Amino acid sequence: VRTQATGQGGGVFGLNFTGQGQINQVNVSTGVVETRINNILRQNFPLSVYVVDKVLLPEELFGTKTTPTGAPPPDADSPSSDEEHKSVGSRVKG
């Protein structure tokens, strides 16, 4: 499918379209984000404009989609959240 999205130097950002004919639904994916196509804003040859639920981030700029495996471990130098809360309310008397 040809789109208006072009990269630097004229490169084209890839879009993947999948459909489920039984429920009349079309999804679009960039490799980073997947969303469904909802409504047609404009359909006049040679241009059609559709509503999508999410911003389509191109894989060429943002890399591939990664699945979250949980929060990353805290840095050894950074205080834990308990220590932060204790130090916020403490006073120094001299």
PDB file of C-alpha atoms in Angstrom:
ATOM      1  CA  VAL A   1       0.000   0.000   0.000  1.00  0.00           C
ATOM      2  CA  ARG A   2       1.426   3.370  -0.981  1.00  0.00           C
ATOM      3  CA  THR A   3       1.245   6.071   1.703  1.00  0.00           C
ATOM      4  CA  GLN A   4       2.189   9.725   2.140  1.00  0.00           C
ATOM      5  CA  ALA A   5       4.726   8.758   4.841  1.00  0.00           C
ATOM      6  CA  THR A   6       8.264   9.101   3.536  1.00  0.00           C
ATOM      7  CA  GLY A   7      11.544   9.132   5.369  1.00  0.00           C
ATOM      8  CA  GLN A   8      14.689  11.161   4.923  1.00  0.00           C
ATOM      9  CA  GLY A   9      16.121  10.698   1.477  1.00  0.00           C
ATOM     10  CA  GLY A  10      12.769   9.496   0.150  1.00  0.00           C
ATOM     11  CA  GLY A  11      12.698   6.202   2.071  1.00  0.00           C
ATOM     12  CA  VAL A  12       9.253   4.767   2.696  1.00  0.00           C
ATOM     13  CA  PHE A  13       8.116   3.766   6.187  1.00  0.00           C
ATOM     14  CA  GLY A  14       6.625   0.282   6.170  1.00  0.00           C
ATOM     15  CA  LEU A  15       3.013  -0.359   7.150  1.00  0.00           C
ATOM     16  CA  ASN A  16       1.447  -3.793   7.553  1.00  0.00           C
ATOM     17  CA  PHE A  17      -2.299  -4.213   7.099  1.00  0.00           C
ATOM     18  CA  THR A  18      -4.307  -7.156   8.413  1.00  0.00           C
ATOM     19  CA  GLY A  19      -8.017  -7.713   8.163  1.00  0.00           C
ATOM     20  CA  GLN A  20     -10.697  -9.785   9.800  1.00  0.00           C
ATOM     21  CA  GLY A  21     -13.459 -10.101   7.232  1.00  0.00           C
ATOM     22  CA  GLN A  22     -16.034 -11.614   9.571  1.00  0.00           C
ATOM     23  CA  ILE A  23     -16.143  -8.454  11.714  1.00  0.00           C
ATOM     24  CA  ASN A  24     -15.105  -5.941   9.022  1.00  0.00           C
ATOM     25  CA  GLN A  25     -12.036  -4.785  10.939  1.00  0.00           C
ATOM     26  CA  VAL A  26      -8.696  -3.677   9.493  1.00  0.00           C
ATOM     27  CA  ASN A  27      -5.578  -3.241  11.635  1.00  0.00           C
ATOM     28  CA  VAL A  28      -2.429  -1.370  10.691  1.00  0.00           C
ATOM     29  CA  SER A  29       0.992  -2.014  12.229  1.00  0.00           C
ATOM     30  CA  THR A  30       4.382  -0.351  11.896  1.00  0.00           C
ATOM     31  CA  GLY A  31       6.283  -3.021  13.831  1.00  0.00           C
ATOM     32  CA  VAL A  32       6.278  -0.721  16.877  1.00  0.00           C
ATOM     33  CA  VAL A  33       2.562   0.095  17.189  1.00  0.00           C
ATOM     34  CA  GLU A  34      -0.540  -1.788  16.090  1.00  0.00           C
ATOM     35  CA  THR A  35      -3.966  -0.154  15.949  1.00  0.00           C
ATOM     36  CA  ARG A  36      -7.220  -0.503  14.104  1.00  0.00           C
ATOM     37  CA  ILE A  37      -8.576   1.691  11.351  1.00  0.00           C
ATOM     38  CA  ASN A  38     -11.876   3.206  12.456  1.00  0.00           C
ATOM     39  CA  ASN A  39     -13.517   5.694  10.103  1.00  0.00           C
ATOM     40  CA  ILE A  40     -12.864   7.315   6.763  1.00  0.00           C
ATOM     41  CA  LEU A  41     -12.243  11.060   7.018  1.00  0.00           C
ATOM     42  CA  ARG A  42     -11.831  11.572   3.286  1.00  0.00           C
ATOM     43  CA  GLN A  43     -12.158   9.217   0.363  1.00  0.00           C
ATOM     44  CA  ASN A  44     -11.620  10.976  -2.919  1.00  0.00           C
ATOM     45  CA  PHE A  45      -9.319   9.460  -5.547  1.00  0.00           C
ATOM     46  CA  PRO A  46      -6.323   9.409  -5.368  1.00  0.00           C
ATOM     47  CA  LEU A  47      -6.236  10.097  -1.596  1.00  0.00           C
ATOM     48  CA  SER A  48      -8.020   8.442   1.330  1.00  0.00           C
ATOM     49  CA  VAL A  49      -7.593   9.546   4.952  1.00  0.00           C
ATOM     50  CA  TYR A  50      -8.576   7.276   7.847  1.00  0.00           C
ATOM     51  CA  VAL A  51      -8.946   7.647  11.630  1.00  0.00           C
ATOM     52  CA  VAL A  52      -6.638   5.473  13.755  1.00  0.00           C
ATOM     53  CA  ASP A  53      -6.587   5.068  17.555  1.00  0.00           C
ATOM     54  CA  LYS A  54      -2.814   5.458  18.044  1.00  0.00           C
ATOM     55  CA  VAL A  55       0.111   7.382  16.582  1.00  0.00           C
ATOM     56  CA  LEU A  56       1.878   5.206  14.018  1.00  0.00           C
ATOM     57  CA  LEU A  57       5.533   5.248  15.105  1.00  0.00           C
ATOM     58  CA  PRO A  58       7.736   3.980  12.247  1.00  0.00           C
ATOM     59  CA  GLU A  59      10.036   1.070  13.026  1.00  0.00           C
ATOM     60  CA  GLU A  60      12.775   2.770  11.013  1.00  0.00           C
ATOM     61  CA  LEU A  61      12.889   5.577  13.632  1.00  0.00           C
ATOM     62  CA  PHE A  62      11.810   3.882  16.880  1.00  0.00           C
ATOM     63  CA  GLY A  63      13.079   0.286  16.530  1.00  0.00           C
ATOM     64  CA  THR A  64      11.059  -2.875  16.975  1.00  0.00           C
ATOM     65  CA  LYS A  65       8.363  -3.416  19.559  1.00  0.00           C
ATOM     66  CA  THR A  66       9.642  -4.924  22.793  1.00  0.00           C
ATOM     67  CA  THR A  67       7.477  -6.733  25.286  1.00  0.00           C
ATOM     68  CA  PRO A  68       7.806  -5.423  28.834  1.00  0.00           C
ATOM     69  CA  THR A  69       9.344  -7.919  31.257  1.00  0.00           C
ATOM     70  CA  GLY A  70       8.819  -5.849  34.363  1.00  0.00           C
ATOM     71  CA  ALA A  71      10.496  -2.787  35.771  1.00  0.00           C
ATOM     72  CA  PRO A  72      14.257  -2.544  35.317  1.00  0.00           C
ATOM     73  CA  PRO A  73      16.304  -3.044  38.485  1.00  0.00           C
ATOM     74  CA  PRO A  74      17.125   0.201  40.347  1.00  0.00           C
ATOM     75  CA  ASP A  75      20.609   1.655  40.093  1.00  0.00           C
ATOM     76  CA  ALA A  76      22.926   0.746  42.971  1.00  0.00           C
ATOM     77  CA  ASP A  77      23.613   4.443  43.645  1.00  0.00           C
ATOM     78  CA  SER A  78      19.973   5.524  43.770  1.00  0.00           C
ATOM     79  CA  PRO A  79      18.080   5.286  47.074  1.00  0.00           C
ATOM     80  CA  SER A  80      15.077   3.015  47.352  1.00  0.00           C
ATOM     81  CA  SER A  81      11.644   4.596  47.435  1.00  0.00           C
ATOM     82  CA  ASP A  82      11.432   3.954  51.221  1.00  0.00           C
ATOM     83  CA  GLU A  83      14.702   5.796  51.802  1.00  0.00           C
ATOM     84  CA  GLU A  84      13.521   8.705  49.649  1.00  0.00           C
ATOM     85  CA  HIS A  85      10.331   9.092  51.678  1.00  0.00           C
ATOM     86  CA  LYS A  86      12.228   8.999  54.982  1.00  0.00           C
ATOM     87  CA  SER A  87      14.759  11.614  53.910  1.00  0.00           C
ATOM     88  CA  VAL A  88      12.121  13.991  52.553  1.00  0.00           C
ATOM     89  CA  GLY A  89      10.468  14.467  55.961  1.00  0.00           C
ATOM     90  CA  SER A  90      13.599  14.496  58.148  1.00  0.00           C
ATOM     91  CA  ARG A  91      15.132  17.590  59.730  1.00  0.00           C
ATOM     92  CA  VAL A  92      18.728  18.251  60.546  1.00  0.00           C
ATOM     93  CA  LYS A  93      19.392  19.839  63.968  1.00  0.00           C
ATOM     94  CA  GLY A  94      22.772  21.256  64.664  1.00  0.00           C
TER      95      GLY A  94
END
